[in-house]
Amino acid sequence: MKKIVILMLTICMAVLFAACGGASGDAGDAGDDPAQAEQASQAEEQETQMDTKQAKLLYMGHGSIRITTAEDKVIYVDPFVGDASGYEPAADLILSTHGHYDHTAFDKIANRNEDCQTITWKEALEGGEHQTFDLGYAKVEAVEAGYNKNHNVKECVGYVITLSDGVKVYLSGDTSTTEQMPALAEQNIDYAFFCCDGIYNMDTEEASKCAALVKAKHSIPYHMTAADSGIFFDRAVAEQFEADGRIIVEEGETLELAK
């Protein structure tokens, strides 16, 4: 009987020792868990911030636009209008659609990153072919522009900019209806900007027809006056532009770019 009692005590002590050892090990793991959990949480938060951060477009007026990507890359298109503060963010990319003075005020962009690239209509039409530039944070595709007496299709381009999250922005540049516009509908463009001054380019009626060809999710009028007028946004002209998903973006207004 005594042997049985001793045996049972021995078993109980072994079980108790194992339980304590396991608990101690668990406590050690738990001691590491808070730090690891915090690191994992921080990493997840950073990843979420990158996933949720949206690109933004600042309409500076006339044909001048600034895009800040989700990676904080800064793209200027057709610099001309806008106060100095609008050109303060350091440029990573400068695009120009053609050589007229109201699209080539490059001296306004004094702040540029070391690897800043400039793509004008010359590079965009190298070899007489519309070029595509893959920059990682954005893909820039040159497309047709011109087709009127003031703008030669061999010396003018528009751009389709595809951001890293897939958002596509079409900037017509100075143009009338182009032969390529129906094909642009296949790209499922999210935001399309159409010039509509009716003096050197197409008017709002023709621009509205172009919007129907391109079939972007959102269509936006811009470049709605002559540069020498001193007026770089005209609400009355903008209201005459008609399109499905129309957005009117005023001079100095920022637009979040989302699918």
PDB file of C-alpha atoms in Angstrom, residues 52-200:
ATOM      1  CA  THR A  52      -4.731  53.309 -48.734  1.00  0.00           C
ATOM      2  CA  LYS A  53      -2.731  56.404 -49.694  1.00  0.00           C
ATOM      3  CA  GLN A  54      -4.176  57.984 -52.812  1.00  0.00           C
ATOM      4  CA  ALA A  55      -2.541  60.044 -55.503  1.00  0.00           C
ATOM      5  CA  LYS A  56      -3.667  63.649 -55.753  1.00  0.00           C
ATOM      6  CA  LEU A  57      -3.990  66.001 -58.690  1.00  0.00           C
ATOM      7  CA  LEU A  58      -3.724  69.760 -58.294  1.00  0.00           C
ATOM      8  CA  TYR A  59      -5.310  71.714 -61.138  1.00  0.00           C
ATOM      9  CA  MET A  60      -3.210  74.852 -61.256  1.00  0.00           C
ATOM     10  CA  GLY A  61      -5.254  76.470 -64.024  1.00  0.00           C
ATOM     11  CA  HIS A  62      -5.202  76.618 -67.835  1.00  0.00           C
ATOM     12  CA  GLY A  63      -3.343  73.427 -68.919  1.00  0.00           C
ATOM     13  CA  SER A  64      -1.056  73.211 -65.878  1.00  0.00           C
ATOM     14  CA  ILE A  65      -1.346  70.200 -63.587  1.00  0.00           C
ATOM     15  CA  ARG A  66       0.605  68.699 -60.707  1.00  0.00           C
ATOM     16  CA  ILE A  67       0.186  65.046 -59.713  1.00  0.00           C
ATOM     17  CA  THR A  68       1.560  63.640 -56.454  1.00  0.00           C
ATOM     18  CA  THR A  69       1.629  59.844 -56.547  1.00  0.00           C
ATOM     19  CA  ALA A  70       1.068  57.422 -53.669  1.00  0.00           C
ATOM     20  CA  GLU A  71       4.877  57.096 -53.524  1.00  0.00           C
ATOM     21  CA  ASP A  72       5.145  60.899 -53.101  1.00  0.00           C
ATOM     22  CA  LYS A  73       6.602  61.324 -56.576  1.00  0.00           C
ATOM     23  CA  VAL A  74       5.747  64.711 -58.070  1.00  0.00           C
ATOM     24  CA  ILE A  75       4.773  65.083 -61.727  1.00  0.00           C
ATOM     25  CA  TYR A  76       4.286  68.484 -63.392  1.00  0.00           C
ATOM     26  CA  VAL A  77       2.453  68.701 -66.717  1.00  0.00           C
ATOM     27  CA  ASP A  78       2.579  71.789 -68.971  1.00  0.00           C
ATOM     28  CA  PRO A  79       3.914  74.241 -66.380  1.00  0.00           C
ATOM     29  CA  PHE A  80       2.673  77.805 -66.865  1.00  0.00           C
ATOM     30  CA  VAL A  81      -0.066  78.835 -64.443  1.00  0.00           C
ATOM     31  CA  GLY A  82       0.108  78.799 -60.665  1.00  0.00           C
ATOM     32  CA  ASP A  83       1.819  80.701 -57.882  1.00  0.00           C
ATOM     33  CA  ALA A  84       5.254  79.808 -56.553  1.00  0.00           C
ATOM     34  CA  SER A  85       3.892  77.588 -53.786  1.00  0.00           C
ATOM     35  CA  GLY A  86       2.299  75.318 -56.361  1.00  0.00           C
ATOM     36  CA  TYR A  87       5.736  74.576 -57.787  1.00  0.00           C
ATOM     37  CA  GLU A  88       7.548  74.131 -54.459  1.00  0.00           C
ATOM     38  CA  PRO A  89       7.356  70.313 -54.190  1.00  0.00           C
ATOM     39  CA  ALA A  90      10.496  68.880 -55.757  1.00  0.00           C
ATOM     40  CA  ALA A  91       9.842  67.532 -59.239  1.00  0.00           C
ATOM     41  CA  ASP A  92      10.473  63.924 -60.170  1.00  0.00           C
ATOM     42  CA  LEU A  93       8.993  64.232 -63.670  1.00  0.00           C
ATOM     43  CA  ILE A  94       8.137  67.136 -65.950  1.00  0.00           C
ATOM     44  CA  LEU A  95       5.917  66.576 -68.994  1.00  0.00           C
ATOM     45  CA  SER A  96       5.223  68.995 -71.816  1.00  0.00           C
ATOM     46  CA  THR A  97       2.705  68.393 -74.596  1.00  0.00           C
ATOM     47  CA  HIS A  98       4.087  70.905 -77.135  1.00  0.00           C
ATOM     48  CA  GLY A  99       6.301  73.913 -77.575  1.00  0.00           C
ATOM     49  CA  HIS A 100       3.966  76.886 -77.015  1.00  0.00           C
ATOM     50  CA  TYR A 101       4.964  79.236 -74.196  1.00  0.00           C
ATOM     51  CA  ASP A 102       1.885  78.426 -72.109  1.00  0.00           C
ATOM     52  CA  HIS A 103       3.044  74.800 -71.814  1.00  0.00           C
ATOM     53  CA  THR A 104       6.802  75.234 -71.363  1.00  0.00           C
ATOM     54  CA  ALA A 105       7.428  77.523 -68.372  1.00  0.00           C
ATOM     55  CA  PHE A 106      10.082  75.137 -67.074  1.00  0.00           C
ATOM     56  CA  ASP A 107      11.840  77.892 -65.114  1.00  0.00           C
ATOM     57  CA  LYS A 108       8.931  77.882 -62.663  1.00  0.00           C
ATOM     58  CA  ILE A 109      10.102  74.456 -61.486  1.00  0.00           C
ATOM     59  CA  ALA A 110      13.296  75.432 -59.664  1.00  0.00           C
ATOM     60  CA  ASN A 111      13.068  72.613 -57.131  1.00  0.00           C
ATOM     61  CA  ARG A 112      13.934  69.276 -58.756  1.00  0.00           C
ATOM     62  CA  ASN A 113      15.179  65.986 -57.395  1.00  0.00           C
ATOM     63  CA  GLU A 114      18.541  64.777 -58.693  1.00  0.00           C
ATOM     64  CA  ASP A 115      16.951  62.093 -60.847  1.00  0.00           C
ATOM     65  CA  CYS A 116      14.194  64.348 -62.188  1.00  0.00           C
ATOM     66  CA  GLN A 117      13.287  63.542 -65.796  1.00  0.00           C
ATOM     67  CA  THR A 118      11.860  65.882 -68.406  1.00  0.00           C
ATOM     68  CA  ILE A 119       9.825  64.468 -71.271  1.00  0.00           C
ATOM     69  CA  THR A 120       8.697  66.883 -73.950  1.00  0.00           C
ATOM     70  CA  TRP A 121       6.895  66.301 -77.230  1.00  0.00           C
ATOM     71  CA  LYS A 122      10.342  65.746 -78.775  1.00  0.00           C
ATOM     72  CA  GLU A 123      11.158  62.692 -76.657  1.00  0.00           C
ATOM     73  CA  ALA A 124       7.525  61.579 -76.790  1.00  0.00           C
ATOM     74  CA  LEU A 125       7.615  61.565 -80.611  1.00  0.00           C
ATOM     75  CA  GLU A 126      11.129  60.214 -81.072  1.00  0.00           C
ATOM     76  CA  GLY A 127      11.532  58.575 -84.468  1.00  0.00           C
ATOM     77  CA  GLY A 128       8.095  59.815 -85.467  1.00  0.00           C
ATOM     78  CA  GLU A 129       6.439  57.258 -83.174  1.00  0.00           C
ATOM     79  CA  HIS A 130       4.499  57.850 -79.972  1.00  0.00           C
ATOM     80  CA  GLN A 131       6.662  56.575 -77.119  1.00  0.00           C
ATOM     81  CA  THR A 132       5.867  54.952 -73.769  1.00  0.00           C
ATOM     82  CA  PHE A 133       7.985  55.524 -70.661  1.00  0.00           C
ATOM     83  CA  ASP A 134       7.825  53.123 -67.706  1.00  0.00           C
ATOM     84  CA  LEU A 135       9.111  54.937 -64.619  1.00  0.00           C
ATOM     85  CA  GLY A 136       8.038  52.422 -61.994  1.00  0.00           C
ATOM     86  CA  TYR A 137       5.776  54.757 -60.040  1.00  0.00           C
ATOM     87  CA  ALA A 138       3.988  55.652 -63.286  1.00  0.00           C
ATOM     88  CA  LYS A 139       3.793  54.679 -66.935  1.00  0.00           C
ATOM     89  CA  VAL A 140       3.541  57.555 -69.387  1.00  0.00           C
ATOM     90  CA  GLU A 141       2.131  56.892 -72.845  1.00  0.00           C
ATOM     91  CA  ALA A 142       2.259  59.610 -75.478  1.00  0.00           C
ATOM     92  CA  VAL A 143      -0.881  59.777 -77.621  1.00  0.00           C
ATOM     93  CA  GLU A 144      -2.077  61.853 -80.540  1.00  0.00           C
ATOM     94  CA  ALA A 145      -2.817  65.569 -80.246  1.00  0.00           C
ATOM     95  CA  GLY A 146      -3.141  68.412 -82.710  1.00  0.00           C
ATOM     96  CA  TYR A 147      -5.337  68.089 -85.778  1.00  0.00           C
ATOM     97  CA  ASN A 148      -5.943  71.821 -86.146  1.00  0.00           C
ATOM     98  CA  LYS A 149      -4.205  74.734 -87.864  1.00  0.00           C
ATOM     99  CA  ASN A 150      -2.545  75.832 -84.631  1.00  0.00           C
ATOM    100  CA  HIS A 151      -1.213  72.433 -83.564  1.00  0.00           C
ATOM    101  CA  ASN A 152       0.600  69.982 -85.809  1.00  0.00           C
ATOM    102  CA  VAL A 153       0.052  66.321 -84.921  1.00  0.00           C
ATOM    103  CA  LYS A 154       3.783  65.751 -85.595  1.00  0.00           C
ATOM    104  CA  GLU A 155       4.735  68.315 -82.960  1.00  0.00           C
ATOM    105  CA  CYS A 156       2.097  67.780 -80.279  1.00  0.00           C
ATOM    106  CA  VAL A 157       1.102  64.971 -77.932  1.00  0.00           C
ATOM    107  CA  GLY A 158      -1.329  64.152 -75.191  1.00  0.00           C
ATOM    108  CA  TYR A 159      -0.472  61.773 -72.370  1.00  0.00           C
ATOM    109  CA  VAL A 160      -2.076  58.789 -70.665  1.00  0.00           C
ATOM    110  CA  ILE A 161      -0.487  58.453 -67.226  1.00  0.00           C
ATOM    111  CA  THR A 162      -1.033  55.132 -65.460  1.00  0.00           C
ATOM    112  CA  LEU A 163      -0.193  55.252 -61.754  1.00  0.00           C
ATOM    113  CA  SER A 164       1.105  52.307 -59.739  1.00  0.00           C
ATOM    114  CA  ASP A 165      -2.374  51.533 -58.367  1.00  0.00           C
ATOM    115  CA  GLY A 166      -3.793  51.354 -61.886  1.00  0.00           C
ATOM    116  CA  VAL A 167      -5.493  54.763 -61.956  1.00  0.00           C
ATOM    117  CA  LYS A 168      -5.303  56.231 -65.471  1.00  0.00           C
ATOM    118  CA  VAL A 169      -5.294  59.936 -66.282  1.00  0.00           C
ATOM    119  CA  TYR A 170      -5.600  61.230 -69.844  1.00  0.00           C
ATOM    120  CA  LEU A 171      -4.461  64.780 -70.626  1.00  0.00           C
ATOM    121  CA  SER A 172      -5.467  65.839 -74.112  1.00  0.00           C
ATOM    122  CA  GLY A 173      -3.017  68.709 -74.463  1.00  0.00           C
ATOM    123  CA  ASP A 174      -3.908  71.266 -77.130  1.00  0.00           C
ATOM    124  CA  THR A 175      -5.942  69.439 -79.744  1.00  0.00           C
ATOM    125  CA  SER A 176      -9.062  68.900 -81.743  1.00  0.00           C
ATOM    126  CA  THR A 177     -10.619  65.462 -82.300  1.00  0.00           C
ATOM    127  CA  THR A 178      -7.927  62.873 -82.990  1.00  0.00           C
ATOM    128  CA  GLU A 179      -8.103  59.593 -84.872  1.00  0.00           C
ATOM    129  CA  GLN A 180      -6.848  57.751 -81.797  1.00  0.00           C
ATOM    130  CA  MET A 181      -9.586  58.832 -79.392  1.00  0.00           C
ATOM    131  CA  PRO A 182     -11.975  55.911 -80.065  1.00  0.00           C
ATOM    132  CA  ALA A 183      -9.139  53.483 -79.265  1.00  0.00           C
ATOM    133  CA  LEU A 184      -8.544  55.220 -75.935  1.00  0.00           C
ATOM    134  CA  ALA A 185     -11.924  53.898 -74.792  1.00  0.00           C
ATOM    135  CA  GLU A 186     -10.329  50.447 -74.594  1.00  0.00           C
ATOM    136  CA  GLN A 187      -7.962  51.692 -71.864  1.00  0.00           C
ATOM    137  CA  ASN A 188     -10.746  52.272 -69.316  1.00  0.00           C
ATOM    138  CA  ILE A 189      -9.418  55.694 -68.369  1.00  0.00           C
ATOM    139  CA  ASP A 190     -10.477  57.004 -64.966  1.00  0.00           C
ATOM    140  CA  TYR A 191      -9.949  60.757 -65.450  1.00  0.00           C
ATOM    141  CA  ALA A 192      -9.824  62.478 -68.840  1.00  0.00           C
ATOM    142  CA  PHE A 193      -9.022  66.163 -69.291  1.00  0.00           C
ATOM    143  CA  PHE A 194     -10.176  67.862 -72.502  1.00  0.00           C
ATOM    144  CA  CYS A 195      -9.082  71.283 -73.712  1.00  0.00           C
ATOM    145  CA  CYS A 196     -12.045  73.370 -74.872  1.00  0.00           C
ATOM    146  CA  ASP A 197     -11.033  76.994 -75.453  1.00  0.00           C
ATOM    147  CA  GLY A 198     -12.693  77.201 -78.887  1.00  0.00           C
ATOM    148  CA  ILE A 199     -10.067  79.706 -80.064  1.00  0.00           C
ATOM    149  CA  TYR A 200      -6.896  77.775 -80.786  1.00  0.00           C
TER     150      TYR A 200
END
